[in-house]
Short mmCIF file of C-alpha atoms in Angstrom, two decimals:
data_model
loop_
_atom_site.label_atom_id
_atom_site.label_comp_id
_atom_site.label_asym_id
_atom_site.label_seq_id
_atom_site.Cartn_x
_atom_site.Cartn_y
_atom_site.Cartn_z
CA UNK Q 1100 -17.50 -19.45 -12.67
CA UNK Q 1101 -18.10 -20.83 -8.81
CA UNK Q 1102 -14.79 -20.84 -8.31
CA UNK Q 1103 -14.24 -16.91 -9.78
CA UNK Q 1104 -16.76 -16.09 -7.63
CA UNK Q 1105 -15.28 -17.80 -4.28
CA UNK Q 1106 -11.94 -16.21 -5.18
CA UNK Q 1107 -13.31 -12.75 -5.40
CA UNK Q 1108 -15.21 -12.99 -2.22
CA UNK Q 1109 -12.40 -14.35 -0.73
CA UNK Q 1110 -10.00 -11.70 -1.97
CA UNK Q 1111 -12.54 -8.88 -0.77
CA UNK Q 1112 -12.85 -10.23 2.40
CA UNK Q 1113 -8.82 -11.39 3.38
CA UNK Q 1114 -8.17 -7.81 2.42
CA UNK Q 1115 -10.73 -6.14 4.35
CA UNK Q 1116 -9.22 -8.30 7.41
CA UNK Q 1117 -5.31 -7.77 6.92
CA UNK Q 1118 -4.97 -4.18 8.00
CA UNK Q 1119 -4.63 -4.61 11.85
CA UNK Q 1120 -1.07 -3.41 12.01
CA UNK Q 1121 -2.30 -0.30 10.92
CA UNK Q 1122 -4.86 0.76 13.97
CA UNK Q 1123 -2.13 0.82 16.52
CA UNK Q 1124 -2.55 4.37 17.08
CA UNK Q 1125 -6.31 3.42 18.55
CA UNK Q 1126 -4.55 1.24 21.07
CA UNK Q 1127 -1.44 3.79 21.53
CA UNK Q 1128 -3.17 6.36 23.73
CA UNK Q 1129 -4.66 3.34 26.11
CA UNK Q 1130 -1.25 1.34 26.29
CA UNK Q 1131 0.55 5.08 27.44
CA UNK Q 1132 -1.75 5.62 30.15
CA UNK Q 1133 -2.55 2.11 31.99
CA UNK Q 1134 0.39 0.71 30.66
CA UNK Q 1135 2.70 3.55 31.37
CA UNK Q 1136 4.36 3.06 28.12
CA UNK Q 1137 7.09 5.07 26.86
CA UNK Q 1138 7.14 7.16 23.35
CA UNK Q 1139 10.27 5.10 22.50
CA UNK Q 1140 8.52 1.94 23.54
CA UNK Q 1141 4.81 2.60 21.42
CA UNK Q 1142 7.11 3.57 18.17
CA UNK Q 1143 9.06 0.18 18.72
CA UNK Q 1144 5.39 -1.48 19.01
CA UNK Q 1145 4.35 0.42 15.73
CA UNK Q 1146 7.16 -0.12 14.02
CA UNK Q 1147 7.48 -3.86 14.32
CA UNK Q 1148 4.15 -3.97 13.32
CA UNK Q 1149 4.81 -2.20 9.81
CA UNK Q 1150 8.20 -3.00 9.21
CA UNK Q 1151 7.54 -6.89 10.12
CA UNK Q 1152 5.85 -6.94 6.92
CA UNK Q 1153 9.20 -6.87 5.13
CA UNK Q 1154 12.58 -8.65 6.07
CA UNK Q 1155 10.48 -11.74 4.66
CA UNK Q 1156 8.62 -10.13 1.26
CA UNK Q 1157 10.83 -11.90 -0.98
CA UNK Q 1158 10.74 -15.06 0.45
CA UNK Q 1159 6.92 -14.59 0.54
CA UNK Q 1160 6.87 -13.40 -3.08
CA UNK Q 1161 9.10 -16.67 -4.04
CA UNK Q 1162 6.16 -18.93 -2.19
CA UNK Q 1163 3.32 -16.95 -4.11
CA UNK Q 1164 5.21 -17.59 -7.71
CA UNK Q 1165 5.50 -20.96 -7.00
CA UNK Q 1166 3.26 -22.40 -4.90
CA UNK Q 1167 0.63 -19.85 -5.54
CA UNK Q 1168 -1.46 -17.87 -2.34
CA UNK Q 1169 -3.39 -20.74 -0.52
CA UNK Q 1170 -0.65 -21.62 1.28
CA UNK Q 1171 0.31 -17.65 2.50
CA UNK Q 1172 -3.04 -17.29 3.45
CA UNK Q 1173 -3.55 -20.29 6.12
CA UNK Q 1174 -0.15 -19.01 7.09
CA UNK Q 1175 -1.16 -15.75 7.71
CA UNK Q 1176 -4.11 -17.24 9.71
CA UNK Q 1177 -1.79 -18.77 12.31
CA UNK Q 1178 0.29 -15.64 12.43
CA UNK Q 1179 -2.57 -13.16 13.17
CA UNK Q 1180 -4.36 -15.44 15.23
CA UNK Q 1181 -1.12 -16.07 17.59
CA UNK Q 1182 -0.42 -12.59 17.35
CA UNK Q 1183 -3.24 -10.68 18.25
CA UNK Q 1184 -4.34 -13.59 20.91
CA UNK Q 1185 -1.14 -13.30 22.54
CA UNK Q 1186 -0.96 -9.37 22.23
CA UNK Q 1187 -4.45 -9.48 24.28
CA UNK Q 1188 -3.26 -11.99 26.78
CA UNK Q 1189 0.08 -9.84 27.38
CA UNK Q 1190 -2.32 -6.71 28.44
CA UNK Q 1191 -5.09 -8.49 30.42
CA UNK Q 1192 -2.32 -9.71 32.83
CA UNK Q 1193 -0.15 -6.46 32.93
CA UNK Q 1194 -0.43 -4.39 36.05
CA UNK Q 1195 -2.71 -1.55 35.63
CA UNK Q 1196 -1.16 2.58 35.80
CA UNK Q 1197 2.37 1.38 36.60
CA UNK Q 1198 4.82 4.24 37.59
CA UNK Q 1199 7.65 2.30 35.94
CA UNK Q 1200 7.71 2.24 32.37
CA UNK Q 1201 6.92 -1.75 31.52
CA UNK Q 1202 9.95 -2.61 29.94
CA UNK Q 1203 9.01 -6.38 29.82
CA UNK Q 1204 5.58 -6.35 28.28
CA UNK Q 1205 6.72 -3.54 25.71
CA UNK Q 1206 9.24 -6.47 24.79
CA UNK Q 1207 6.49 -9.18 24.43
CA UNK Q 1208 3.98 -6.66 22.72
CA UNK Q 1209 7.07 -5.70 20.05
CA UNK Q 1210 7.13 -9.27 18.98
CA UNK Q 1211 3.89 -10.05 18.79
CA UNK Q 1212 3.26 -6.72 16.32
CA UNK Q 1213 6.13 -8.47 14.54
CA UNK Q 1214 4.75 -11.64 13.53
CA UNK Q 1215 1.32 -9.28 13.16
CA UNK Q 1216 3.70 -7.56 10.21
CA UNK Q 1217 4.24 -10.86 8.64
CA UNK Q 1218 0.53 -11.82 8.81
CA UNK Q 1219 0.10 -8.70 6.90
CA UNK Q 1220 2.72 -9.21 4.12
CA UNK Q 1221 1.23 -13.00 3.82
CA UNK Q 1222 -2.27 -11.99 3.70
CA UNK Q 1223 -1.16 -8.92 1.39
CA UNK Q 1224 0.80 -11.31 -1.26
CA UNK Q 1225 -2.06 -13.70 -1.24
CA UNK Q 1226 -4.51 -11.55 -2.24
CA UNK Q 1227 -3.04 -9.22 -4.43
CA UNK Q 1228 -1.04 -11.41 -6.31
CA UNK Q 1229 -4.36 -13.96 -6.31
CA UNK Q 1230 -6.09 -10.76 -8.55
CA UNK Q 1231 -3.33 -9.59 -10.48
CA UNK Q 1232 -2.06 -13.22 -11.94
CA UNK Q 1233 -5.66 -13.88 -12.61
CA UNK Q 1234 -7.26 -10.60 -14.28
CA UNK Q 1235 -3.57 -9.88 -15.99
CA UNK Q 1236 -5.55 -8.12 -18.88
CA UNK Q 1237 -5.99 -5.27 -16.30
CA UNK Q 1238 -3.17 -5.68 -13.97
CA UNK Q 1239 -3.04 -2.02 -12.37
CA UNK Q 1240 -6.97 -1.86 -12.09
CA UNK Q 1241 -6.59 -5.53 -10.13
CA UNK Q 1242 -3.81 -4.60 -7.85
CA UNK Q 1243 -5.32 -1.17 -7.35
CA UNK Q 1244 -8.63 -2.30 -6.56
CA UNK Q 1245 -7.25 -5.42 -4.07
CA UNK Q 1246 -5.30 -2.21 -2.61
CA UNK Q 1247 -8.14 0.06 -2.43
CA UNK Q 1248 -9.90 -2.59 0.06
CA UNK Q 1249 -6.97 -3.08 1.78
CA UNK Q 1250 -6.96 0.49 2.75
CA UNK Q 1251 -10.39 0.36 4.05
CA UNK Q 1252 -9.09 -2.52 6.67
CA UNK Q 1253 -8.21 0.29 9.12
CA UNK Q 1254 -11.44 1.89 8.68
CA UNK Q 1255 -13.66 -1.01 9.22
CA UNK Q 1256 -11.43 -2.09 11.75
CA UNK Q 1257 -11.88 1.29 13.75
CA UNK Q 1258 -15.28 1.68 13.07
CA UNK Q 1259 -15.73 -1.86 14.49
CA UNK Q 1260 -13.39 -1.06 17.29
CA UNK Q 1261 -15.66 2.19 18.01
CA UNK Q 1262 -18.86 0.73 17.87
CA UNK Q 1263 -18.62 -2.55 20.05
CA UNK Q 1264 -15.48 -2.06 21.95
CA UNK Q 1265 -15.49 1.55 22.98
CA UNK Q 1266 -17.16 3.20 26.31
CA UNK Q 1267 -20.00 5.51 24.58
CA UNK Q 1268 -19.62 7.84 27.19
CA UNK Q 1269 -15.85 8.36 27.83
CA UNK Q 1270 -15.00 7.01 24.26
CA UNK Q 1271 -12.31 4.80 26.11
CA UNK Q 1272 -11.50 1.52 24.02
CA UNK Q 1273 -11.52 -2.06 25.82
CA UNK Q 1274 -8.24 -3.07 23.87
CA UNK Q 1275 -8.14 -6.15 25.28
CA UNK Q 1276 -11.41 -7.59 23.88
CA UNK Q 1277 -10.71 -5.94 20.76
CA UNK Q 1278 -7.72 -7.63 20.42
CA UNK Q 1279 -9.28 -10.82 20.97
CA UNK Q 1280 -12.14 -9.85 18.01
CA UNK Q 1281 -8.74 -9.79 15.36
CA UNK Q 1282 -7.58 -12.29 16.84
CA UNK Q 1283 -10.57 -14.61 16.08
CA UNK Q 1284 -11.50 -13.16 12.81
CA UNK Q 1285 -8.73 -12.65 11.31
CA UNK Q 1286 -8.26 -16.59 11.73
CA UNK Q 1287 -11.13 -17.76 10.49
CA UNK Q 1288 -11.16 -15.17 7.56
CA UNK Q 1289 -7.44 -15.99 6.29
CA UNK Q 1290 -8.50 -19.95 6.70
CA UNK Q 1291 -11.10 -19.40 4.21
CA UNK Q 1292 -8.89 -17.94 2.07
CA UNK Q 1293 -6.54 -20.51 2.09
CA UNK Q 1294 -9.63 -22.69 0.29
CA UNK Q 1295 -10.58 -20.32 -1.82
CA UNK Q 1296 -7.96 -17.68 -3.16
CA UNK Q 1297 -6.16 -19.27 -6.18
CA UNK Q 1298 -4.33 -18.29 -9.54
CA UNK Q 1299 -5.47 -19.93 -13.21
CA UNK Q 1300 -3.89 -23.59 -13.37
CA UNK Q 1301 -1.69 -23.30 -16.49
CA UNK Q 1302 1.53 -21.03 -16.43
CA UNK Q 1303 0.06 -18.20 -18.51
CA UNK Q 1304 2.31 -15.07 -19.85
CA UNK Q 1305 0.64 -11.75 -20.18
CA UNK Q 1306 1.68 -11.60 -23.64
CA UNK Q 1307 -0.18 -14.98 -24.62
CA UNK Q 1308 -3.33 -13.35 -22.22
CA UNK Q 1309 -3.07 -9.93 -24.01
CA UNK Q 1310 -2.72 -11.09 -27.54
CA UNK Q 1311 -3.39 -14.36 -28.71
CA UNK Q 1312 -2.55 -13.99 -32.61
CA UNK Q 1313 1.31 -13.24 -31.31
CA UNK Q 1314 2.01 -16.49 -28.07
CA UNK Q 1315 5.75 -15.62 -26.78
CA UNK Q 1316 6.77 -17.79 -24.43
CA UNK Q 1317 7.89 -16.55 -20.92
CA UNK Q 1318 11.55 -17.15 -21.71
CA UNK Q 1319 11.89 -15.23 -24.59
CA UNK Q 1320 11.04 -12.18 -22.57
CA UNK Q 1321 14.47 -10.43 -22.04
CA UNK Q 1322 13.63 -8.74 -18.43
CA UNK Q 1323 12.82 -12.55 -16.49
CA UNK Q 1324 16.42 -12.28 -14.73
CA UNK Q 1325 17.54 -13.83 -11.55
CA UNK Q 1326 17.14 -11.66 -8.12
CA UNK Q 1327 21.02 -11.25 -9.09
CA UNK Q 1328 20.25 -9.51 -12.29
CA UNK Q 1329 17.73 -7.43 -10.40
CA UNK Q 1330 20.02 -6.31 -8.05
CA UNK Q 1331 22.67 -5.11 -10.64
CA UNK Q 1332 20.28 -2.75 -12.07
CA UNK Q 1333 21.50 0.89 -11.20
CA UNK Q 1334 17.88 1.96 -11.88
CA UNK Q 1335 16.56 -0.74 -9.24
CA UNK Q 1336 18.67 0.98 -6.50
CA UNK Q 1337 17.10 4.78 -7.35
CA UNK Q 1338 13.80 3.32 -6.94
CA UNK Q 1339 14.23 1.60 -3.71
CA UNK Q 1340 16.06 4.88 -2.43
CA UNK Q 1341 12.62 6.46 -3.73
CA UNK Q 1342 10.95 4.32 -1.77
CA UNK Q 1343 12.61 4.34 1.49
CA UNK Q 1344 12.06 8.22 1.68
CA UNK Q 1345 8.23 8.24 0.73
CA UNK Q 1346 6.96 4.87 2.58
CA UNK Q 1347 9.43 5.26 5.20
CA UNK Q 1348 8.13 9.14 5.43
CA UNK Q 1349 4.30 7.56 5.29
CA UNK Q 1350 4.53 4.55 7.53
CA UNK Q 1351 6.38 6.37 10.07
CA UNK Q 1352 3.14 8.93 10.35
CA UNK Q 1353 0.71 6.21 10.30
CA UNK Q 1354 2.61 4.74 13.41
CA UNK Q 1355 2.06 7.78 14.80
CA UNK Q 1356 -0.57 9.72 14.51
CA UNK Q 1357 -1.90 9.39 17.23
CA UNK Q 1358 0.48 10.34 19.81
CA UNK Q 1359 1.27 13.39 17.29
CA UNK Q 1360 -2.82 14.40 17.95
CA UNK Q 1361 -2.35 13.98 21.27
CA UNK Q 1362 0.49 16.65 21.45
CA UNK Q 1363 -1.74 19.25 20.02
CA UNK Q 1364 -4.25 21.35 21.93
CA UNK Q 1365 -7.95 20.61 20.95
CA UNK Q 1366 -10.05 23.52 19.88
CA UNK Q 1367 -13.46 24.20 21.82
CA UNK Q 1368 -15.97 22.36 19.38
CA UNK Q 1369 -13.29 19.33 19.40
CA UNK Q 1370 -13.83 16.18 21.64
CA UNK Q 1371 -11.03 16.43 24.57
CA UNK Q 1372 -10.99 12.18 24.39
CA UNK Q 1373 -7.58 11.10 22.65
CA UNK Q 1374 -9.36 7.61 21.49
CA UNK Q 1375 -11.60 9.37 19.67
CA UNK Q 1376 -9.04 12.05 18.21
CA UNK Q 1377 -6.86 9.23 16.88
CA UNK Q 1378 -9.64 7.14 15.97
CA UNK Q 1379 -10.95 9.61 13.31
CA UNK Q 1380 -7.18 10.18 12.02
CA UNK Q 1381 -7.31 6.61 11.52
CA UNK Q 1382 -10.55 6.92 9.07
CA UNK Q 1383 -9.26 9.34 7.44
CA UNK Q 1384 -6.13 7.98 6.46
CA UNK Q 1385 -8.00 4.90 5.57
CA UNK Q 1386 -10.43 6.81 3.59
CA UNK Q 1387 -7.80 8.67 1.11
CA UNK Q 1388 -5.78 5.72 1.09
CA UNK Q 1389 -9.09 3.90 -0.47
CA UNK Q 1390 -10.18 6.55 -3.07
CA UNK Q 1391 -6.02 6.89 -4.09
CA UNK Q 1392 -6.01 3.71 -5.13
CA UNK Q 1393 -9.34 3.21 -6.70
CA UNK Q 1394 -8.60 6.58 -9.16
CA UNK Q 1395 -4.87 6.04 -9.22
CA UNK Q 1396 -5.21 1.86 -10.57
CA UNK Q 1397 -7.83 2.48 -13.27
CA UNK Q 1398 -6.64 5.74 -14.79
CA UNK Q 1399 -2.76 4.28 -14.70
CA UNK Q 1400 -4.12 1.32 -16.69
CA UNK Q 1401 -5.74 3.42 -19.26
CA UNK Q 1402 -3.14 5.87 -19.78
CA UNK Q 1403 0.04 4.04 -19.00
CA UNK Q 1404 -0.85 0.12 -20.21
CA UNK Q 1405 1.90 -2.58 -18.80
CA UNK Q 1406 4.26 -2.94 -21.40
CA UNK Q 1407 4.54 -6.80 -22.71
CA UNK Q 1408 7.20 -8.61 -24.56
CA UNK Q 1409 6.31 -10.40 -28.04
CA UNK Q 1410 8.82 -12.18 -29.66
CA UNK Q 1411 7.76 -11.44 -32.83
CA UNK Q 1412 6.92 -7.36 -32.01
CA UNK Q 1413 9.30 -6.49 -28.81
CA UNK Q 1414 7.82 -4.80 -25.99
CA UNK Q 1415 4.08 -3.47 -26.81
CA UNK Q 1416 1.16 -2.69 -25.10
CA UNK Q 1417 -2.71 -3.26 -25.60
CA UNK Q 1418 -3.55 0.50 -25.60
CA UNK Q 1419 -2.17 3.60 -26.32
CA UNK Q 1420 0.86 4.58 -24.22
CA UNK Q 1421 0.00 7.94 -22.89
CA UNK Q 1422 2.97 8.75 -20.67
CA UNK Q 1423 4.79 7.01 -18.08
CA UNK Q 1424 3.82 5.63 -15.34
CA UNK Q 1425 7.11 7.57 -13.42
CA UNK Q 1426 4.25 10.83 -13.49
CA UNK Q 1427 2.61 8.51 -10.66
CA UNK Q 1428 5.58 8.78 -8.20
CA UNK Q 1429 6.63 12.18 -9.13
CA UNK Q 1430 2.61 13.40 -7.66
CA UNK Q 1431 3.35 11.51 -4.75
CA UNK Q 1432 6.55 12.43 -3.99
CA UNK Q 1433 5.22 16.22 -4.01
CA UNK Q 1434 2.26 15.87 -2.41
CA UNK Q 1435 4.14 14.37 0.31
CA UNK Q 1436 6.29 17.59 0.06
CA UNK Q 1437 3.31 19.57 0.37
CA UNK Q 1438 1.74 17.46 3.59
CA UNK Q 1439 4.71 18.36 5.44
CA UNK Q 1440 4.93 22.00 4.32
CA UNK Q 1441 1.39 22.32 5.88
CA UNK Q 1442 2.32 20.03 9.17
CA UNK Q 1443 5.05 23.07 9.20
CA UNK Q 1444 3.82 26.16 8.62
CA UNK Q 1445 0.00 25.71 9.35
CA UNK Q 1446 -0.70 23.31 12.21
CA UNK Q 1447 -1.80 24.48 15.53
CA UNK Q 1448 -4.26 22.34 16.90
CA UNK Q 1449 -5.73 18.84 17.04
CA UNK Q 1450 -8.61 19.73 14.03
CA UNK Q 1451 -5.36 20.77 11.55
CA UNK Q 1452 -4.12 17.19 11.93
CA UNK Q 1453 -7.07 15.97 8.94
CA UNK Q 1454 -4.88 17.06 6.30
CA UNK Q 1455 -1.61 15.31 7.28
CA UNK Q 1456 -3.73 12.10 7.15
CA UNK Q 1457 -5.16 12.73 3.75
CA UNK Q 1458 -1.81 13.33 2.26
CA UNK Q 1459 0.02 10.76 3.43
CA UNK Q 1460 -3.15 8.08 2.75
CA UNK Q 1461 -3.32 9.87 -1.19
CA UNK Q 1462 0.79 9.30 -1.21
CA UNK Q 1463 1.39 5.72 0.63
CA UNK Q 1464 -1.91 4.15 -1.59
CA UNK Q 1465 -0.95 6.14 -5.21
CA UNK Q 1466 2.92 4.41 -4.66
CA UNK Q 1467 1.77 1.08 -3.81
CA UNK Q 1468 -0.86 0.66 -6.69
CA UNK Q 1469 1.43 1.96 -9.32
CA UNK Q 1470 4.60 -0.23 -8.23
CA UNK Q 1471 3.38 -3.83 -9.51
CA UNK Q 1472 3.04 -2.18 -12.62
CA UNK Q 1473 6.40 -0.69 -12.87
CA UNK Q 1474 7.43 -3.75 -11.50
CA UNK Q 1475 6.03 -5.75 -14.56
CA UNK Q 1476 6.88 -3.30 -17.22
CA UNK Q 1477 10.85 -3.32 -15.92
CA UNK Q 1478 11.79 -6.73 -14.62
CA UNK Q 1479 8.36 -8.85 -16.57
CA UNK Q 1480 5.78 -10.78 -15.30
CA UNK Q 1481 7.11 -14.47 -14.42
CA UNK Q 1482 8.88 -13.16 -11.21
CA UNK Q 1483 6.52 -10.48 -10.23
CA UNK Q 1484 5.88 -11.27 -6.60
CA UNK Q 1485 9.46 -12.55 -6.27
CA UNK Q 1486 10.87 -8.98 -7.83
CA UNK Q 1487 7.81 -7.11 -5.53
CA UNK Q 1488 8.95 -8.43 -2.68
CA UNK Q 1489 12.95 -7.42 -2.88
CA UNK Q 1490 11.75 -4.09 -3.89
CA UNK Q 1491 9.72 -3.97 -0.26
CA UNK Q 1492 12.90 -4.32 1.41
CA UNK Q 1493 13.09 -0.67 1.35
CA UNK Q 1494 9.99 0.49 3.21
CA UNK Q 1495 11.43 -1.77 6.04
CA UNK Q 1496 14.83 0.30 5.82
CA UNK Q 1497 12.95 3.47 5.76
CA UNK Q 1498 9.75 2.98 8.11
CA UNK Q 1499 13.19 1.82 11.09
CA UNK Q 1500 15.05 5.06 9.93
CA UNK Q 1501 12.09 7.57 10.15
CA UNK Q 1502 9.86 5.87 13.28
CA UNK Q 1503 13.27 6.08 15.23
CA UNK Q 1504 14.06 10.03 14.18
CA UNK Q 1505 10.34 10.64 15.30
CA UNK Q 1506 10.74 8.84 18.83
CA UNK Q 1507 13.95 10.33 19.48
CA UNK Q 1508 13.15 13.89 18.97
CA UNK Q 1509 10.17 13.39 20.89
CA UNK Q 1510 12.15 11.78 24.07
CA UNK Q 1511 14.20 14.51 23.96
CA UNK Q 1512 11.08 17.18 24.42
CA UNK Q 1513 9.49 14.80 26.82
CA UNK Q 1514 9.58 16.19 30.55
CA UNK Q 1515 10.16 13.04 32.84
CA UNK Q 1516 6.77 11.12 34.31
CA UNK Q 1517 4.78 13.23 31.41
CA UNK Q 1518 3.50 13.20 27.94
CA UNK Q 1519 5.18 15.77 24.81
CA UNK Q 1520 2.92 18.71 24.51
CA UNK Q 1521 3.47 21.27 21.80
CA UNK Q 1522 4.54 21.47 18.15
CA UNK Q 1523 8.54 20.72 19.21
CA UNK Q 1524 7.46 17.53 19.64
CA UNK Q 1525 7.24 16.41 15.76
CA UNK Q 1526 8.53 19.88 14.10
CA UNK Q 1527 12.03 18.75 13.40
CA UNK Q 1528 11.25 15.23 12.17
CA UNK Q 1529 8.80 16.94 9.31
CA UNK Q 1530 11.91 19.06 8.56
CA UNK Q 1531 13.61 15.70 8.20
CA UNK Q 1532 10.93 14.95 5.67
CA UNK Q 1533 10.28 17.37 3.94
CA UNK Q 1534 13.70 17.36 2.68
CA UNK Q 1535 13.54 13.61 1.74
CA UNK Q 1536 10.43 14.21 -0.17
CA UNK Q 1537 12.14 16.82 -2.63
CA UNK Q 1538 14.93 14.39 -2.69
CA UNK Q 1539 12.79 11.73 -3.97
CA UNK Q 1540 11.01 13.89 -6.54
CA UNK Q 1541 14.57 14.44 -8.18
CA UNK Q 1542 15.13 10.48 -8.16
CA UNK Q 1543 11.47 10.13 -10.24
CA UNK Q 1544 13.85 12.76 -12.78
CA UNK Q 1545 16.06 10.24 -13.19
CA UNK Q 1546 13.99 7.38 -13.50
CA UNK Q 1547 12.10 9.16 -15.98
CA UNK Q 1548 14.82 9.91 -18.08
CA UNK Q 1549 16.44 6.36 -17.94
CA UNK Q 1550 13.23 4.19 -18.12
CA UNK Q 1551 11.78 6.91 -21.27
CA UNK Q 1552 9.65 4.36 -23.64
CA UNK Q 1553 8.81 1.43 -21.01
CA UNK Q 1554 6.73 2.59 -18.05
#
């Protein structure tokens, strides 16, 4: 029971402490100005700070199958700990309102954010996996949950950032020293985690967990393939393509965010300080990110159960199979339609921008929660992180693609020496999206068609 109770503490707090990637766009406005960073160069930053957590998901997923998530989580302790101490080093030395944009430290910072990325994808599969391999009875409700305080990391993060590291009267933030903050507890949080987060002893199959009376061992269960098998799957390919438009669509606005804020006019009863403009995007996001996850994991439990393999019964589940789990993706897919319909058509100043965050926090936390249990139901349970973690590939493929069509379209509206101003800046990029988006709803067609009976 100690031990339970150690885990869970250290699940909610590793999670609480992973999201640090994800409030670049409180440091954005700060790095543009002293810095004189470039568009191009903050959507490099960003992005190697989300897509980081990627190129190494598999291998990650491999270590948490088989070694289990201590050993991700001290690792993710070194790599947020180097990362974010180095990241605040970098700045404190760089020369203050430079004319030139700093090619050199942009260079630095972009690595830095990278191993921050893979701290995030360690601490992420640590956790996550930590909850769902122990509570398997409830497998959605576990990842969802872990998820659900995962989102909130931005939004402690930034309310810690705005409380104790921000000028109360100009609302400027001291990025160094809050740099140094993640740095230091982000260390010390992931090293207790490496005690304490751990998965049940004995190699246990959600069948045997979900139905005693009927044990099937794991290799009677006709989805445990190789990563081969996985990748010969037609239906594995739609749902990465899926996944590259929506996350790469979402990741590439929470890179952003703030710089797209900042090219808006504020109204009158609006604060004129960018910090603070991008700070309360970043809540926001954080916020419907949070409550997608905590609706999305406990009613896709109840109404779409995990489908298990019994040798004696086939594929079954412990409740009543309402409909499929495909319904999930499909609301994101058009809600994410519907975010960038609004971005297009309704958007004129800074105070429009709340609804762009809610969207894309509803869409990027409803996928995420869902996909373990898709995962499971396809490809089974013994090589769920493993068959997670190829499946991740894709966000990396689409956060590059879409972070890069944002930056460019915005160099090309930038006048030299100055920031973008105006709707031109982002318009054609949501264009770009909103045509992905329908795209991807007619892949969740397809997938619901060819998966009918086991999501």
């Amino acid at each position: 029971m100690l031990s339970t109770t150690l885990q869970c503490i250290a699940i909610f707090s590793t999670s609480l402490f992973a999201g640090g990637v994800f409030v670049f766009p409180l440091l954005a406005p700060a790095l543009m100005e002293h810095l004189g960073l470039t568009q191009p160069q903050l959507s490099t930053i960003a992005l190697a700070g989300l897509a980081g957590q990627y190129p190494f998901s598999s291998i990650v997923g491999k270590l948490i199958d088989r070694y289990g998530p201590r050993v991700c989580s001290f690792l993710a302790a070194i790599m947020f700990s180097a990362a974010f101490g180095l990241s605040s080093l970098e700045i404190s030395l760089a020369p203050e309102y430079s004319e030139r944009p700093n090619t050199a430290v942009a260079q630095r910072l972009t690595i830095y954010f990278a191993m921050a990325g893979l701290g995030t994808v360690l601490s992420y599969f640590s956790f996550v996996f930590s909850a769902t391999k122990t509570f398997t009875r409830y497998l959605t409700i576990a990842s969802g949950v872990t998820m659900s305080l995962f989102g909130l990391s931005p939004l402690l993060l930034s309310s810690i950032a705005s409380n104790f590291f921000s000028d109360a009267t100009t609302g400027s933030l001291d990025v160094t020293r809050f740099l140094q903050f993640l740095a230091v507890a982000t260390g010390v949080v992931h090293l207790a985690g490496a005690y304490a987060l751990t998965v049940p002893s004995t190699t246990t199959t959600l069948p045997r967990l979900l139905d005693n009376e009927h044990p099937a061992e794991c290799a009677t269960d006709p989805r445990d393939g190789s990563a081969v098998d996985l990748l010969r799957d037609p239906n594995f390919w739609l749902l990465a393509l899926y996944m590259i438009m929506v996350l790469g669509s979402c990741e590439m606005i929470i890179a952003n965010v703030g710089t797209i804020v900042l090219s808006l006019p504020a109204t009158l009863v609006q604060s004129l300080a960018t910090e603070q403009s991008a700070s309360l995007q970043v809540k926001i996001l954080s916020i419907s990110n949070t409550i997608s996850r905590l609706l999305v994991g406990p009613l896709a439990d109840f109404v779409s159960p995990v489908f298990s393999y019994q040798r004696l019964e086939g594929f079954t589940t412990i409740r009543k199979h309402r409909m499929s789990r495909i319904v999930f993706l499909s609301g994101a897919a058009s809600l994410l339609a519907l975010t960038c319909t609004w971005m297009l058509f309704s958007v004129q100043t800074r105070h429009d921008v709340w609804l762009l965050s809610v969207g894309t926090g509803i869409t990027y936390g409803a996928v995420f929660t869902v996909l373990p249990g898709v995962t499971c139901s396809i490809w089974g349970i013994r090589n769920l992180a493993r068959n997670f973690g190829v499946i991740t590939y894709s966000p990396f493929i689409g956060t590059t693609l879409y972070s890069y069509v944002y930056a460019l379209i915005v160099a090309r509206h930038t006048p030299e020496g100055m920031a973008c101003q105006g709707r031109i800046c982002w318009e054609s990029t949501f264009y770009f999206c909103l045509g992905t988006s329908l795209a991807s709803l007619g892949i969740t067609a397809i997938l619901w068609r060819n998966w009918s009976g086991r999501t």
